[in-house]
Short mmCIF file of N, CA, C and O in Angstrom, two decimals:
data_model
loop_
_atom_site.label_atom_id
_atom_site.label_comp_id
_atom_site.label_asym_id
_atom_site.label_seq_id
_atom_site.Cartn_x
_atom_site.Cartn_y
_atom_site.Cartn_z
N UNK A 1 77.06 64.34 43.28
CA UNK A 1 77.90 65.14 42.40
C UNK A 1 78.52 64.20 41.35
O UNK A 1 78.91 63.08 41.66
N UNK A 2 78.60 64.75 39.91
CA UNK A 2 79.18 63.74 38.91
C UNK A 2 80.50 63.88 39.18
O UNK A 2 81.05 64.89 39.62
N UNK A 3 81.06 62.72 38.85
CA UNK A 3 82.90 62.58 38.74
C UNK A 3 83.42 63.38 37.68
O UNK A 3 82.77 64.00 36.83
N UNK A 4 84.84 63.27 37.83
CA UNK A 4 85.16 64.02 36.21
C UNK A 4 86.25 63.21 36.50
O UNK A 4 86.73 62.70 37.52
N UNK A 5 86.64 63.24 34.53
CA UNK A 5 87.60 62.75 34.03
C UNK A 5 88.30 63.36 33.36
O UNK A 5 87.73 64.21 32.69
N UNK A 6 89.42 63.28 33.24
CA UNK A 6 90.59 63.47 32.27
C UNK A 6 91.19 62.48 31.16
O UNK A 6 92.04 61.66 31.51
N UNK A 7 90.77 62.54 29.87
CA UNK A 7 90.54 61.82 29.09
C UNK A 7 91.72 62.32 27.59
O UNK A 7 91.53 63.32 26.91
N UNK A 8 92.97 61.25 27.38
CA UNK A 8 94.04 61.64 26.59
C UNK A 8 93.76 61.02 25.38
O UNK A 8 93.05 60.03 25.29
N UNK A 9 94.41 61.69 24.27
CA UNK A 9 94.33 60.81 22.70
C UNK A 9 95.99 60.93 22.49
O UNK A 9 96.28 62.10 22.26
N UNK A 10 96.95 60.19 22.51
CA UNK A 10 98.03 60.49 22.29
C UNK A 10 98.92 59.33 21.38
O UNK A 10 98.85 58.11 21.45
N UNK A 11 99.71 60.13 20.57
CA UNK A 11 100.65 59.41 19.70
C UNK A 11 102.13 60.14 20.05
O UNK A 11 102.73 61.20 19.89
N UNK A 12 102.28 58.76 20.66
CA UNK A 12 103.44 58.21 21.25
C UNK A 12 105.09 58.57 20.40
O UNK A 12 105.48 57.52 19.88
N UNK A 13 106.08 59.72 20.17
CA UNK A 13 107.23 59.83 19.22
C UNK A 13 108.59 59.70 19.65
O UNK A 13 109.60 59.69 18.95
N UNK A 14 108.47 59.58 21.25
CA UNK A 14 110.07 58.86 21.71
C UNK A 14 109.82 58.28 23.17
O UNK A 14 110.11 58.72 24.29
N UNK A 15 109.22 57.20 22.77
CA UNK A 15 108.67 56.17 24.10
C UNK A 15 109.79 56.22 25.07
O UNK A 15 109.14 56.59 26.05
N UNK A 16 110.89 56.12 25.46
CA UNK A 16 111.95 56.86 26.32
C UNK A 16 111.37 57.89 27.00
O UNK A 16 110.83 57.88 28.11
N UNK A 17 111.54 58.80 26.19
CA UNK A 17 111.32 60.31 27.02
C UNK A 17 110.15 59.99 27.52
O UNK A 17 109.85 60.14 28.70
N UNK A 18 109.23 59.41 26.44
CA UNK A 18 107.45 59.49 27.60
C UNK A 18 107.36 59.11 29.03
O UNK A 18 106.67 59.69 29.87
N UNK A 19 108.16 58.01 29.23
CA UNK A 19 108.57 57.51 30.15
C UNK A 19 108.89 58.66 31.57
O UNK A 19 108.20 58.52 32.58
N UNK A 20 109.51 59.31 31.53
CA UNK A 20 109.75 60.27 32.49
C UNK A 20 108.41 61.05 32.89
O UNK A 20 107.85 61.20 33.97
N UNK A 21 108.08 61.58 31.34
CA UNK A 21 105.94 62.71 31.38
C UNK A 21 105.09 61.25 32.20
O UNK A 21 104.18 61.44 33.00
N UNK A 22 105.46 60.21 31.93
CA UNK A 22 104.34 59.61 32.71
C UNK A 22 104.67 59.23 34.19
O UNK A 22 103.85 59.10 35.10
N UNK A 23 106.04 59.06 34.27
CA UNK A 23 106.45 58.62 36.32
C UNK A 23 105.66 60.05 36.76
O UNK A 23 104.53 60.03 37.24
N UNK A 24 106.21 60.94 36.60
CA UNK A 24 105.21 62.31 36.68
C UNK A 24 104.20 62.64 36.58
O UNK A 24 103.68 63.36 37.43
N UNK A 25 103.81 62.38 35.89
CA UNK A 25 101.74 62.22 35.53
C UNK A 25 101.32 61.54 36.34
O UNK A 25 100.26 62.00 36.75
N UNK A 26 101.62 60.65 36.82
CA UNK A 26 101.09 59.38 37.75
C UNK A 26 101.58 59.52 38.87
O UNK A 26 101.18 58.78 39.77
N UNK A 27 102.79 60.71 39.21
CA UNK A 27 102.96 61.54 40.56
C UNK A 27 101.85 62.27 41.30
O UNK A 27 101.41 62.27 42.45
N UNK A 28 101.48 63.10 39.79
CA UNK A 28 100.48 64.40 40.27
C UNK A 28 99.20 63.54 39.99
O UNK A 28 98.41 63.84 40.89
N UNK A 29 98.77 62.84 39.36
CA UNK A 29 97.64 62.43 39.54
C UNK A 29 97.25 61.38 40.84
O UNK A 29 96.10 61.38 41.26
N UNK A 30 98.12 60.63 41.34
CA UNK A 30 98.46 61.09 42.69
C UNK A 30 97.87 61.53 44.17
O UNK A 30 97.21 61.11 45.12
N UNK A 31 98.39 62.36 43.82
CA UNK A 31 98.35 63.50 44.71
C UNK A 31 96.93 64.19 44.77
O UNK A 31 96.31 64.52 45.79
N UNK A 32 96.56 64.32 43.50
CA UNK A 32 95.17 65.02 43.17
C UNK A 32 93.81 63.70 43.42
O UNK A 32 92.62 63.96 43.27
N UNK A 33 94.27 62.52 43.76
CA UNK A 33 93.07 61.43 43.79
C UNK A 33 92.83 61.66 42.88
O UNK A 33 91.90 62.46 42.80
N UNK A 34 93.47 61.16 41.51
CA UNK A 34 92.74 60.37 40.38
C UNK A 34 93.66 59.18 40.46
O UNK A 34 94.79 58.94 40.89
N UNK A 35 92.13 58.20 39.51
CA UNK A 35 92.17 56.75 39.03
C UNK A 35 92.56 56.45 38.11
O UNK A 35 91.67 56.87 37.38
N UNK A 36 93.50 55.85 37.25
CA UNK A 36 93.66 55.29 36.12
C UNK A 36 92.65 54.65 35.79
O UNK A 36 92.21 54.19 36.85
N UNK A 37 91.95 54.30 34.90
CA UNK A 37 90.75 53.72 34.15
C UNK A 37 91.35 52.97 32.58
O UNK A 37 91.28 51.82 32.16
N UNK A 38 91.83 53.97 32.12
CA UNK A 38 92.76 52.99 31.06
C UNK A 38 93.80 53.85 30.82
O UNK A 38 93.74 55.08 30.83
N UNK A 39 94.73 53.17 30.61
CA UNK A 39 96.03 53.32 30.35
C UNK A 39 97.31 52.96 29.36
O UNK A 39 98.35 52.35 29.61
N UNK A 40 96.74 53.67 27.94
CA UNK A 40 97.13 52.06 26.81
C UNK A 40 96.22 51.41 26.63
O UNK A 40 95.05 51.72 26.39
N UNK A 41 97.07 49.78 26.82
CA UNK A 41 96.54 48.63 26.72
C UNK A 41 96.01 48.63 24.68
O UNK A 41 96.35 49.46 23.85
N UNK A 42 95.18 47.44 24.49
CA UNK A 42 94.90 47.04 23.29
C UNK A 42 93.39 47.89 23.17
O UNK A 42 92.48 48.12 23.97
N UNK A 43 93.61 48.18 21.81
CA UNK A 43 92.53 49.27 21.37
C UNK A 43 91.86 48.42 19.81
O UNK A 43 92.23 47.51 19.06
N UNK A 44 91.37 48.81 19.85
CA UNK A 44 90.22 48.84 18.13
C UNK A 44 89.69 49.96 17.66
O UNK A 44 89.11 50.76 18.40
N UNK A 45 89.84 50.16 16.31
CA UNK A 45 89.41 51.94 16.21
C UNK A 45 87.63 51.25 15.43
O UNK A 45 87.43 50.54 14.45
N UNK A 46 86.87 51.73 16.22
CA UNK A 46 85.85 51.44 15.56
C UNK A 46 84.95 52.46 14.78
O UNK A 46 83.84 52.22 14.31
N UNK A 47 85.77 53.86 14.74
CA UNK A 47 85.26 54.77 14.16
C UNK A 47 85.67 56.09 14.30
O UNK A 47 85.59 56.55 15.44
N UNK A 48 86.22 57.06 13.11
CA UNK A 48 87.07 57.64 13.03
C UNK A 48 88.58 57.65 13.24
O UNK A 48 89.26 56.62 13.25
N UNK A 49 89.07 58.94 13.41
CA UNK A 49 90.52 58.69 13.54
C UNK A 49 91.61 58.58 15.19
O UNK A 49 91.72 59.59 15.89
N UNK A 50 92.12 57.63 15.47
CA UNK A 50 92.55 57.44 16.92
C UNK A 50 94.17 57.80 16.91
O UNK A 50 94.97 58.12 16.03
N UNK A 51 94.22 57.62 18.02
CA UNK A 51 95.58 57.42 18.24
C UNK A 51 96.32 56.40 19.37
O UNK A 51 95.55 55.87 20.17
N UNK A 52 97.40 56.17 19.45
CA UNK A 52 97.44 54.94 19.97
C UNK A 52 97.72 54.50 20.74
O UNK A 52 98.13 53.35 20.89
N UNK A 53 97.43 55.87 21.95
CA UNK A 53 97.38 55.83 23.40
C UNK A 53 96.72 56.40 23.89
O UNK A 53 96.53 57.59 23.63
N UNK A 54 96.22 55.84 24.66
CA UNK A 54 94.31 56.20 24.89
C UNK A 54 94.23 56.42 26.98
O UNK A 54 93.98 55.40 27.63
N UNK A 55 94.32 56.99 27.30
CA UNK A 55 94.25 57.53 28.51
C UNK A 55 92.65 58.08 29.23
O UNK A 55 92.00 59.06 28.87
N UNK A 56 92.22 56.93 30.55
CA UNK A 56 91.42 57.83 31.27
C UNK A 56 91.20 58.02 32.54
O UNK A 56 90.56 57.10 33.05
N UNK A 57 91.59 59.21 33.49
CA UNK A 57 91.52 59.26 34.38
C UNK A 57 90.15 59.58 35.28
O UNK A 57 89.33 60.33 34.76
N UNK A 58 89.91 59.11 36.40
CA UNK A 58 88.73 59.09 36.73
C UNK A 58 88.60 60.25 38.35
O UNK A 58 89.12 59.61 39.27
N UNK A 59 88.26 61.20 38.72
CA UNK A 59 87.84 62.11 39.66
C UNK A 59 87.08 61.80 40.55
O UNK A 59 86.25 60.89 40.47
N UNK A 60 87.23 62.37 41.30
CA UNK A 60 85.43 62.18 42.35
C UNK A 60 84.79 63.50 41.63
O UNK A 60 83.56 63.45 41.58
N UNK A 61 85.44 64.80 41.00
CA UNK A 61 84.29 65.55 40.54
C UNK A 61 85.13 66.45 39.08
O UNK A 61 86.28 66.51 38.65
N UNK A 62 83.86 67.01 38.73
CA UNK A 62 84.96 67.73 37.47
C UNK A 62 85.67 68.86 37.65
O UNK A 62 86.41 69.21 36.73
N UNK A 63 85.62 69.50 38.61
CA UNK A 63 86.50 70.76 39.43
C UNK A 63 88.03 70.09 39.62
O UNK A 63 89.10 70.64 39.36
N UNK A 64 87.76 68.46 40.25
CA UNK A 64 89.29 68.01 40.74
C UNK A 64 89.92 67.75 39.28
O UNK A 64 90.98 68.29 38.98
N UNK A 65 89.39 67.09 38.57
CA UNK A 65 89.75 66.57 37.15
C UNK A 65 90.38 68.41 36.43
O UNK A 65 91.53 68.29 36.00
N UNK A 66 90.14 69.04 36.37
CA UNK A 66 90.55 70.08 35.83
C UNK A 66 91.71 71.08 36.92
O UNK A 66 92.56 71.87 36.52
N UNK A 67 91.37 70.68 38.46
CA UNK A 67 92.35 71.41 39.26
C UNK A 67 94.18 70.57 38.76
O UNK A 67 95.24 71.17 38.58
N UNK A 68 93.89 68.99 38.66
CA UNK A 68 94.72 68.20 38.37
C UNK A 68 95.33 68.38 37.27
O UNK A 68 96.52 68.10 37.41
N UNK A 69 95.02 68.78 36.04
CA UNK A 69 95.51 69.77 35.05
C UNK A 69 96.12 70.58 35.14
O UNK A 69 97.13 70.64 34.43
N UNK A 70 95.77 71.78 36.19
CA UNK A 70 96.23 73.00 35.79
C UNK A 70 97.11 73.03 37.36
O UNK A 70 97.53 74.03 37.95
N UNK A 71 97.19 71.82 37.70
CA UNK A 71 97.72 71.68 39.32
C UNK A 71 99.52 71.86 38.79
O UNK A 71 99.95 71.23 37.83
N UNK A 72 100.25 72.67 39.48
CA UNK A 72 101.95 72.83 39.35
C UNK A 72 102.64 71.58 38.86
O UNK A 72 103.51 71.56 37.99
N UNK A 73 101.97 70.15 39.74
CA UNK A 73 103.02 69.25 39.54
C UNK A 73 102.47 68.65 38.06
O UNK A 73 103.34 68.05 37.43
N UNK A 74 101.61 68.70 37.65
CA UNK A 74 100.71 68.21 36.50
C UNK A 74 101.68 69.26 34.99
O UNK A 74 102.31 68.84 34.01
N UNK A 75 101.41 70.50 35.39
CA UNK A 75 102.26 71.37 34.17
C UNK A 75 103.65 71.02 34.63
O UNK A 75 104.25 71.46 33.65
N UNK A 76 104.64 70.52 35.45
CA UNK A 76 105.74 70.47 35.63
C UNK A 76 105.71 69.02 34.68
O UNK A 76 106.42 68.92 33.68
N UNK A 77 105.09 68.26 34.99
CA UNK A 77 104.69 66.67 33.83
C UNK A 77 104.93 66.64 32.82
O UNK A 77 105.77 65.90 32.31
N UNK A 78 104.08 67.65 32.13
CA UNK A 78 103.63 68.08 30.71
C UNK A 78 104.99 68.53 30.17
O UNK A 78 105.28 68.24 29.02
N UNK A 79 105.91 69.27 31.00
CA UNK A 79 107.16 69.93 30.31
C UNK A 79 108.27 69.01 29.43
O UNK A 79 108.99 69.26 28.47
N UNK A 80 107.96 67.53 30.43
CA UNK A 80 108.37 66.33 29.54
C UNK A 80 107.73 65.71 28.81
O UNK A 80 108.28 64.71 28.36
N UNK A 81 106.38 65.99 28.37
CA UNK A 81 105.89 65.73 27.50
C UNK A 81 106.24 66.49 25.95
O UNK A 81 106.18 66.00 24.82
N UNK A 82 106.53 67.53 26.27
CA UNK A 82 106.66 68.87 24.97
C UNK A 82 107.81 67.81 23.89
O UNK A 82 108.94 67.44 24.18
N UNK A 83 107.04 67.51 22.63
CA UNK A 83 107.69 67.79 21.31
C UNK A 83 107.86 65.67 21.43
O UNK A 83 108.20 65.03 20.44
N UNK A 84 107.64 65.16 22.43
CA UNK A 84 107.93 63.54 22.05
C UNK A 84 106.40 62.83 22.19
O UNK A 84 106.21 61.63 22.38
N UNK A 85 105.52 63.71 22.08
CA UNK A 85 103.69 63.59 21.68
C UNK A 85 103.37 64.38 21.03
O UNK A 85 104.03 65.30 20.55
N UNK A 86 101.71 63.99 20.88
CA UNK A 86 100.92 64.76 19.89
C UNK A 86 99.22 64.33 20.30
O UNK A 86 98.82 63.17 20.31
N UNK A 87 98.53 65.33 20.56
CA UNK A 87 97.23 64.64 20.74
C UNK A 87 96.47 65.71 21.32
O UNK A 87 96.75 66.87 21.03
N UNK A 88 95.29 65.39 22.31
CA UNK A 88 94.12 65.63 22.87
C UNK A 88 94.21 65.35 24.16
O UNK A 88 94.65 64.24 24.45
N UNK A 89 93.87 66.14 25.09
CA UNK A 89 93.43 65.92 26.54
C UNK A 89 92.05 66.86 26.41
O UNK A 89 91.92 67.90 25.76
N UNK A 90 91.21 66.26 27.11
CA UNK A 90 89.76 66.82 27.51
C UNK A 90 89.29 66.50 29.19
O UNK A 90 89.43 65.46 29.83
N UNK A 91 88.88 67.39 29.47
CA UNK A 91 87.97 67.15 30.96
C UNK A 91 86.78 66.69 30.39
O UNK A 91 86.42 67.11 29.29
N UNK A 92 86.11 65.87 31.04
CA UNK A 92 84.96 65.47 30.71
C UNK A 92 84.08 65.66 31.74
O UNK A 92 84.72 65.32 32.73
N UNK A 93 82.71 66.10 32.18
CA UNK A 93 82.13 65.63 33.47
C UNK A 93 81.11 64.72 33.39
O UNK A 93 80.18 64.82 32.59
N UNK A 94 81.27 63.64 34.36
CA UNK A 94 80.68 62.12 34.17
C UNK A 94 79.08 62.84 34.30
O UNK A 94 78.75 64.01 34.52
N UNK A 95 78.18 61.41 34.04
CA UNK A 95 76.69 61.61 34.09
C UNK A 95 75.78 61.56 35.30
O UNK A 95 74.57 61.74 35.16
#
């Protein structure tokens, strides 16, 4: 079975508050068995337009990667996320 991922594009607008959406994110992801894969760290845009926090979580399948999304403690996360980001989250399912 392919893995799935959860894969973020985010620009970062009151690194404080993010702080709280991520002790939380990294609660429920967690809980749900996902991997951090990247997290930040140093980027290069080698084509098109990025942003400047780059997130990827890694699944054992793409059912968990999307249950982990729409999982209570995951939208309870997100509520501290509202209005101090901006970006993209995608499920992906690996190859």
């Amino acid at each position: 079975m392919p893995k799935g991922y959860v894969i973020g594009r985010l620009s970062v607008l009151d690194p404080e508050g993010y702080k709280v959406y991520a002790a939380k994110a990294s609660e429920a992801c967690k809980k749900h068995g996902g991997r951090f894969l990247v997290r930040g760290g140093s980027m290069d845009i080698l084509e098109g337009e990025a942003r400047a926090r780059n997130v990827v979580i890694e699944f054992d399948s793409f059912e968990q990667a999307k249950a982990y999304y729409r999982s209570p403690e995951y939208q309870e996360a997100l509520k501290h996320r509202a209005g101090i980001s901006v970006g993209d989250m995608v499920a992906v399912e690996g190859a």
